[in-house]
PDB file of C-alpha atoms and ligand atoms in Angstrom:
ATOM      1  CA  UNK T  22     212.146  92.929-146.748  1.00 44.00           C
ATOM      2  CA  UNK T  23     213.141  95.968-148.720  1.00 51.00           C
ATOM      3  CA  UNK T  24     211.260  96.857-151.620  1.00 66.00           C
ATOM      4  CA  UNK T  25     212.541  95.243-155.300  1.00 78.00           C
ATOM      5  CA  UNK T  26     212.113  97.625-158.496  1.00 84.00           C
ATOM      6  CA  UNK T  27     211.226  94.352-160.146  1.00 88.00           C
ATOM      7  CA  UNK T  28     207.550  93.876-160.681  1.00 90.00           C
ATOM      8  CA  UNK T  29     205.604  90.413-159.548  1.00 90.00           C
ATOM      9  CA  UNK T  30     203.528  88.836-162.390  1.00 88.00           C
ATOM     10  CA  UNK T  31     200.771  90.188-161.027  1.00 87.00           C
ATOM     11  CA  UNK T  32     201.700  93.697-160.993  1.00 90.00           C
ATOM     12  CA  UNK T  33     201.616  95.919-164.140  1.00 92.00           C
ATOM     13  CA  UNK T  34     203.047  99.297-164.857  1.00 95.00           C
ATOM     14  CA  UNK T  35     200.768 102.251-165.008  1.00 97.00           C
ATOM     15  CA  UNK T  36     199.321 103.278-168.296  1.00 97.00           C
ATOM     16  CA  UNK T  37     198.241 107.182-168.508  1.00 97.00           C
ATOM     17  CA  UNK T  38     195.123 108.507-169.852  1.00 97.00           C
ATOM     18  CA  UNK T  39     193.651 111.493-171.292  1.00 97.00           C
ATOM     19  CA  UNK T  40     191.949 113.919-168.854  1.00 96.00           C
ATOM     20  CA  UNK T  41     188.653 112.542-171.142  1.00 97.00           C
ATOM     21  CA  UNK T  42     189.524 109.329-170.749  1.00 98.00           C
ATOM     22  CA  UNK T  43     190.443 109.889-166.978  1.00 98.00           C
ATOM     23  CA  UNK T  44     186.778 111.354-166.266  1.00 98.00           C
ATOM     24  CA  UNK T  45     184.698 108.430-168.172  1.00 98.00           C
ATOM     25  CA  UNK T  46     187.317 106.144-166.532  1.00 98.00           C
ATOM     26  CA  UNK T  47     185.936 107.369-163.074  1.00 98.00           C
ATOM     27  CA  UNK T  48     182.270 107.741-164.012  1.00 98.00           C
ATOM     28  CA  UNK T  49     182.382 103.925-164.970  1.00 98.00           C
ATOM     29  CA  UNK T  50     184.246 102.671-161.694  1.00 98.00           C
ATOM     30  CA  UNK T  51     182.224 105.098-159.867  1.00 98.00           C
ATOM     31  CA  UNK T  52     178.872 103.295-160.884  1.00 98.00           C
ATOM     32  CA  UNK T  53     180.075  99.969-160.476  1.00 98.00           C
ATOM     33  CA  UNK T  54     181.183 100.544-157.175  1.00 98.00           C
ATOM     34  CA  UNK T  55     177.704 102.378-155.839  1.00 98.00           C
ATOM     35  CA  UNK T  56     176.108  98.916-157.900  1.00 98.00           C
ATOM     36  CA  UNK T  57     178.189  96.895-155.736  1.00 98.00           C
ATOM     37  CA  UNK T  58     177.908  98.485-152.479  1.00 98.00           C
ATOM     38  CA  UNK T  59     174.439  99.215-152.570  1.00 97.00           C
ATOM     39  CA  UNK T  60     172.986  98.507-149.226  1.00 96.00           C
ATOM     40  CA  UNK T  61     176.450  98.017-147.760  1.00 97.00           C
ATOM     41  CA  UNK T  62     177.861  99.000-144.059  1.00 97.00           C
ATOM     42  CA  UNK T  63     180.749  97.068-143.682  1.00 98.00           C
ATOM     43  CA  UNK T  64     184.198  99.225-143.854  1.00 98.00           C
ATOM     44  CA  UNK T  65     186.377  96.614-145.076  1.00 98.00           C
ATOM     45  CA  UNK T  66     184.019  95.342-147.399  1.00 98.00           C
ATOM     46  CA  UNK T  67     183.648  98.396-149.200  1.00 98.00           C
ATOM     47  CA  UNK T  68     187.657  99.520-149.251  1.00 98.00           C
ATOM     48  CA  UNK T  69     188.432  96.225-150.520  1.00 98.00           C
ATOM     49  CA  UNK T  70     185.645  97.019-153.213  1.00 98.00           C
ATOM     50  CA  UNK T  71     187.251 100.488-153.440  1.00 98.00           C
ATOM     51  CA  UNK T  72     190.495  99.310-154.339  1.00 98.00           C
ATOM     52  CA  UNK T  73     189.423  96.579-156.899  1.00 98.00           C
ATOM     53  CA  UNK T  74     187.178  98.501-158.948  1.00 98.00           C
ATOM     54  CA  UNK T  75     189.338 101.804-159.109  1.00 98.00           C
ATOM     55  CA  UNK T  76     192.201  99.023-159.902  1.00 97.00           C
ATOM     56  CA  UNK T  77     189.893  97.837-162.524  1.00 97.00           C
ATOM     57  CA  UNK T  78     188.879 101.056-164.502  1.00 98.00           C
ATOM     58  CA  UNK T  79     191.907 103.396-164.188  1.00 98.00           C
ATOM     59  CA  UNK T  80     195.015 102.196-165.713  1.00 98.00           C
ATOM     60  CA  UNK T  81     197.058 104.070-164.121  1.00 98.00           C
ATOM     61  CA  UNK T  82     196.501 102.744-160.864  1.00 98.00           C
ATOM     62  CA  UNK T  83     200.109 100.737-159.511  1.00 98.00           C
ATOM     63  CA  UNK T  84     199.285 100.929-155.726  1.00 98.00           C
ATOM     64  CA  UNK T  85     195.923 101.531-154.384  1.00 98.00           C
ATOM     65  CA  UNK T  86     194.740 101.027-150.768  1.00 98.00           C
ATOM     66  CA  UNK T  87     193.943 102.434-147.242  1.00 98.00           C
ATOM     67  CA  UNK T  88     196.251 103.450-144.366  1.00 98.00           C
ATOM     68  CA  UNK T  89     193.995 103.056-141.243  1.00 98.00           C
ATOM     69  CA  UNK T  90     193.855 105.438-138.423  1.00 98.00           C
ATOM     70  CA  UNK T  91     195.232 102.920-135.049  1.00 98.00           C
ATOM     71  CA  UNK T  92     196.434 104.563-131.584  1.00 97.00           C
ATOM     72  CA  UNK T  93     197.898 107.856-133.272  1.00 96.00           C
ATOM     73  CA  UNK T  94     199.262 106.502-136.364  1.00 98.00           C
ATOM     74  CA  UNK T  95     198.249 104.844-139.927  1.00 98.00           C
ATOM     75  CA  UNK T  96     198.669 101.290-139.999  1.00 98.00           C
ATOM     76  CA  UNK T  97     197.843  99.232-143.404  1.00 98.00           C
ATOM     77  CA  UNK T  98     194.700  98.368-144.377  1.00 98.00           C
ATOM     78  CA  UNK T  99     192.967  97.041-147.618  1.00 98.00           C
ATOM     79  CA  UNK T 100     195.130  97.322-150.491  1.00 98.00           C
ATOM     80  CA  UNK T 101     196.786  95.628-153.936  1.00 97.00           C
ATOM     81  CA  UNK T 102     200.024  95.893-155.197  1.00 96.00           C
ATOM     82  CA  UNK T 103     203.452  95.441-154.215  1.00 96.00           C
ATOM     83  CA  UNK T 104     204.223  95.024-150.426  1.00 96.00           C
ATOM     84  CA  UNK T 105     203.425  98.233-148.275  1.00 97.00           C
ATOM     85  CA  UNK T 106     204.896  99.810-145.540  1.00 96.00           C
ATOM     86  CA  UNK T 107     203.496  98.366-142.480  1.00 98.00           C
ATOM     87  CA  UNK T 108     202.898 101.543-140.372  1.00 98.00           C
ATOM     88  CA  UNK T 109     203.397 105.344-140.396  1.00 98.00           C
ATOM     89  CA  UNK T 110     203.415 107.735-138.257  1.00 98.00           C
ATOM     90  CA  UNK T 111     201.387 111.132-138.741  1.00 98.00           C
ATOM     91  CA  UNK T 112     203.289 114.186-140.478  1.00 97.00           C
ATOM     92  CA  UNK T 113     205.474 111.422-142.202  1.00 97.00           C
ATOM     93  CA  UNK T 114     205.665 110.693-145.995  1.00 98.00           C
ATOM     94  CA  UNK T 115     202.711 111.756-147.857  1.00 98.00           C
ATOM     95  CA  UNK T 116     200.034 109.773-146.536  1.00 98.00           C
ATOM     96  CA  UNK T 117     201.350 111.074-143.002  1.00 98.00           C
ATOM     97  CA  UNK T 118     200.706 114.271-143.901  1.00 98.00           C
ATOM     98  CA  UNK T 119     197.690 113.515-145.053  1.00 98.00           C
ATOM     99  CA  UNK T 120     196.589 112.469-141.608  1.00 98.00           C
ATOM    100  CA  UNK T 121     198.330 115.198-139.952  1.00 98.00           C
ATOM    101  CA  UNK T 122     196.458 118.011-142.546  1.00 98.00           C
ATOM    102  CA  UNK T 123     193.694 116.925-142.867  1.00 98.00           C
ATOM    103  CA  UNK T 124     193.993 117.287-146.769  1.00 98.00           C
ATOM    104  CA  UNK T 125     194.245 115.583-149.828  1.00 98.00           C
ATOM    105  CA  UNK T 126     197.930 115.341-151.144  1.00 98.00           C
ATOM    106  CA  UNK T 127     199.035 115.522-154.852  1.00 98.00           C
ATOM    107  CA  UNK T 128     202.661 115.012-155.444  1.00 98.00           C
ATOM    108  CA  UNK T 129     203.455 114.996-159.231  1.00 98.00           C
ATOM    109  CA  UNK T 130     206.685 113.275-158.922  1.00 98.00           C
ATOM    110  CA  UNK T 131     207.239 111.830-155.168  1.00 98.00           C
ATOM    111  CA  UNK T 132     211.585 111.440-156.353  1.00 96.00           C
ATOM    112  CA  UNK T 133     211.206 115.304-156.035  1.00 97.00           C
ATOM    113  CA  UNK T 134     210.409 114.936-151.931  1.00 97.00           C
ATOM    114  CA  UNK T 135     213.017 114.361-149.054  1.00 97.00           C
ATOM    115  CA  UNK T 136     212.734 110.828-148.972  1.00 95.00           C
ATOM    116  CA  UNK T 137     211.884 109.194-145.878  1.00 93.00           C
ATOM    117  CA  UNK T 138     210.069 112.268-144.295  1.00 94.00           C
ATOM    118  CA  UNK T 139     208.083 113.827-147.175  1.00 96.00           C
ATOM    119  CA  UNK T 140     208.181 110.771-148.958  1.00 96.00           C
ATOM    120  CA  UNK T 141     207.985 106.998-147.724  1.00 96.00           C
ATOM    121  CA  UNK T 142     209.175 104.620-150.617  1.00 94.00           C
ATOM    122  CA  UNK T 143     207.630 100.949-150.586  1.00 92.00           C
ATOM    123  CA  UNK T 144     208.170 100.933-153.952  1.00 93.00           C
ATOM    124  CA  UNK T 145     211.054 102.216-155.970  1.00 93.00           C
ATOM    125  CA  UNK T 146     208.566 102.270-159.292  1.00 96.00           C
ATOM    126  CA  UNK T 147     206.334 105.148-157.771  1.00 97.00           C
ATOM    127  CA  UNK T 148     206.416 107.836-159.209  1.00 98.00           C
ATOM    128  CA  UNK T 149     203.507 109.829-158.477  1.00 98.00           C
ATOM    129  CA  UNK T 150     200.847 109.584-155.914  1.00 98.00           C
ATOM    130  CA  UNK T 151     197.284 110.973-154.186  1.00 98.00           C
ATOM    131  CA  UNK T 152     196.882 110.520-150.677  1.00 98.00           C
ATOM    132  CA  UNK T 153     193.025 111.518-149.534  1.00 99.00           C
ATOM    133  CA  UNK T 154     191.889 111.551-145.996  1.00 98.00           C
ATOM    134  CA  UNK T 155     188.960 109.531-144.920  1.00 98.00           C
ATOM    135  CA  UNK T 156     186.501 111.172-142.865  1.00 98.00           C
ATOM    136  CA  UNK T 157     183.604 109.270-141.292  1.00 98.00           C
ATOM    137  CA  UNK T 158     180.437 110.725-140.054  1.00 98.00           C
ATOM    138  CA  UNK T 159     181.556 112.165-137.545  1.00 97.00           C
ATOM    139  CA  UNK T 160     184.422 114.163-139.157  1.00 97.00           C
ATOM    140  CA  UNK T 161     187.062 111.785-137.648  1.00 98.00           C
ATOM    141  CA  UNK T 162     189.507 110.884-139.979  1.00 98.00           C
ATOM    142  CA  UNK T 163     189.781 106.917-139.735  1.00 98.00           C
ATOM    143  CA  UNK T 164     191.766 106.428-142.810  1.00 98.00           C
ATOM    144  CA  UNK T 165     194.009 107.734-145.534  1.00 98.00           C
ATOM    145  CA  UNK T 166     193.288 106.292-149.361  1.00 99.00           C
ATOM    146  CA  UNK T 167     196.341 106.315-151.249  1.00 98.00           C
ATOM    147  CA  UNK T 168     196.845 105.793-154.927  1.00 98.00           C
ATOM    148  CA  UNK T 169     200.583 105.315-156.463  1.00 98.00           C
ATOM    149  CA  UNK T 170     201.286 105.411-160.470  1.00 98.00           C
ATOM    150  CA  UNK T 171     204.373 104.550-161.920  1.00 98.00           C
ATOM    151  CA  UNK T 172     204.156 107.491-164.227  1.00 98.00           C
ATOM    152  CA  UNK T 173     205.074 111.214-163.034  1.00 98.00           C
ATOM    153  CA  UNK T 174     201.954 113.381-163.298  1.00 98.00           C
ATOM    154  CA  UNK T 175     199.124 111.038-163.236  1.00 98.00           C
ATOM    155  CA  UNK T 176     196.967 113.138-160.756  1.00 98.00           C
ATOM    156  CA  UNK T 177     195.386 116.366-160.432  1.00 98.00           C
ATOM    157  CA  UNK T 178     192.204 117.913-159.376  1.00 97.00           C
ATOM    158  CA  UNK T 179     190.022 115.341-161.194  1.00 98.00           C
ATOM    159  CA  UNK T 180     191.462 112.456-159.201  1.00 98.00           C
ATOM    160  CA  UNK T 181     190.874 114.516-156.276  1.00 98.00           C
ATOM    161  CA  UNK T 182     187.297 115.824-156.740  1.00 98.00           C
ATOM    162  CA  UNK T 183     186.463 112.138-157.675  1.00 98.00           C
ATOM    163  CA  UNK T 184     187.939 110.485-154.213  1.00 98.00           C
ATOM    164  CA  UNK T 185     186.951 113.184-151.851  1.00 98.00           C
ATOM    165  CA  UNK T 186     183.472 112.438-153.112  1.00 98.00           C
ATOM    166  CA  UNK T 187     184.092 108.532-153.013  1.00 98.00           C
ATOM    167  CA  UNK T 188     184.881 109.187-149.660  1.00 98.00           C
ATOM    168  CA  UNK T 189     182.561 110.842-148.636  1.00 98.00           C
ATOM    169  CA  UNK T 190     180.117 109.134-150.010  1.00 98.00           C
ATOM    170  CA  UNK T 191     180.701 105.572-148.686  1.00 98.00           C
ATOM    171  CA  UNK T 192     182.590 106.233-145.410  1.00 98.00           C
ATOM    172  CA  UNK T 193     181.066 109.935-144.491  1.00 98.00           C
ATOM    173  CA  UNK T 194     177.389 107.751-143.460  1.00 97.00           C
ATOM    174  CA  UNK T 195     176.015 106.812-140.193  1.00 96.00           C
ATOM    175  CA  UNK T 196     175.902 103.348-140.370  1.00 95.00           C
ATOM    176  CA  UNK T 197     179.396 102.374-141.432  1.00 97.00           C
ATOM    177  CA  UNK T 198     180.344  99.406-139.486  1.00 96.00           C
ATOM    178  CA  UNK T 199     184.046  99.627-138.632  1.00 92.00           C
ATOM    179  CA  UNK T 200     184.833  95.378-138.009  1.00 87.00           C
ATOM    180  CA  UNK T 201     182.886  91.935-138.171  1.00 90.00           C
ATOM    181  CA  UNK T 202     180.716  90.184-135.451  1.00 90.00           C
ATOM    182  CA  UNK T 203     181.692  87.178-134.577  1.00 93.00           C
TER     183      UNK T 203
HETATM  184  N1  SME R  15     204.353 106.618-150.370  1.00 81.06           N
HETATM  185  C1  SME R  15     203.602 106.628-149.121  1.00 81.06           C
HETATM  186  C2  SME R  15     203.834 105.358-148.329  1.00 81.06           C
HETATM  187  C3  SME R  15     202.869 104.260-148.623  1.00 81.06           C
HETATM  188  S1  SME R  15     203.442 103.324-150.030  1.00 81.06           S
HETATM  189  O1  SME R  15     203.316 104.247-151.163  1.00 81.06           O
HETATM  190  C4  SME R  15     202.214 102.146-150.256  1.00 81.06           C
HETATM  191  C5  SME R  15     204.035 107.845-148.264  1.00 81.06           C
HETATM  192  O2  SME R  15     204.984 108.567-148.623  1.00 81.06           O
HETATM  193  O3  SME R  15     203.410 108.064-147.203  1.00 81.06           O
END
């Protein structure tokens, strides 16, 4: 199914803040996320969490979700928005490279990347996008968080210092439970 410029219902265009707005944007998401996952270990529970409340707080969220680590490449994992690509390999598009580095990614305008090696496009509308490993407690990177805006510039090092933290915070702990018991 290739990707369609035209936007579901559900699905909204990014709108950009201020870099004041962006901070109190992130202070508020950040405390009702720690209020909802307080005495939380599952994984999943907590990226879908992620995802909604980020979603919920920071306008200029399209595309937000997590790429999961899987036999030597990122397969999806929790996210909203349009459809995403189903796997990638490492040192591929941003969030590959993400994996492969070991670093966040900030790509001000992703049109500006060779497309389909520096750049994956699941959605024509992107225009922007973070990529931030996820590290667990052990320093293995299990994940890749990725954020998409439909606007050119809507991160920089405050997005970034706010997710690495994030992820730190919630998947960097020693009793993260990676799946459910049935
Ligand atoms: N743009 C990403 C692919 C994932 S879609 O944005 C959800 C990349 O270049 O790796």
């Amino acid at each position: 199914m290739s990707a369609s410029a035209e936007m579901p219902y559900f699905i909204r265009p990014s709108l950009q803040l201020s870099a004041e707005d962006k901070k109190e944007a992130y202070k508020e998401a950040l405390a009702a996320i720690d209020a909802n996952l307080q005495g939380e270990s599952n994984m999943i529970l907590k990226m879908v969490t992620i995802n909604c409340l980020l979603k919920t707080f920071l306008s200029y969220y399209y595309w937000v979700g997590f790429y999961m680590v899987d036999k030597g490449k990122l397969i999806v994992g929790p996210y909203q928005g349009t459809l995403g690509c189903l796997s990638i390999d490492f040192g591929r598009g941003v969030c590959g490279n993400a994996a492969s580095e070991g670093q966040t990614q900030l790509v001000s305008d992703v049109h500006a990347l060779a497309q389909g090696t520096q750049h994956i496009a699941c959605d024509p509308n992107s225009q922007s996008e973070i990529v931030v490993p996820v590290f667990n407690s052990q320093k293995q990177l299990i994940a890749v968080f990725d954020v998409d805006s439909t606007e050119k510039h809507s991160f920089d090092e405050v997005d970034q210092a706010f997710l690495e933290e994030l992820m730190d915070k919630h998947f960097g702990v020693e009793d993260l439970v990676y799946g459910y018991q049935l």
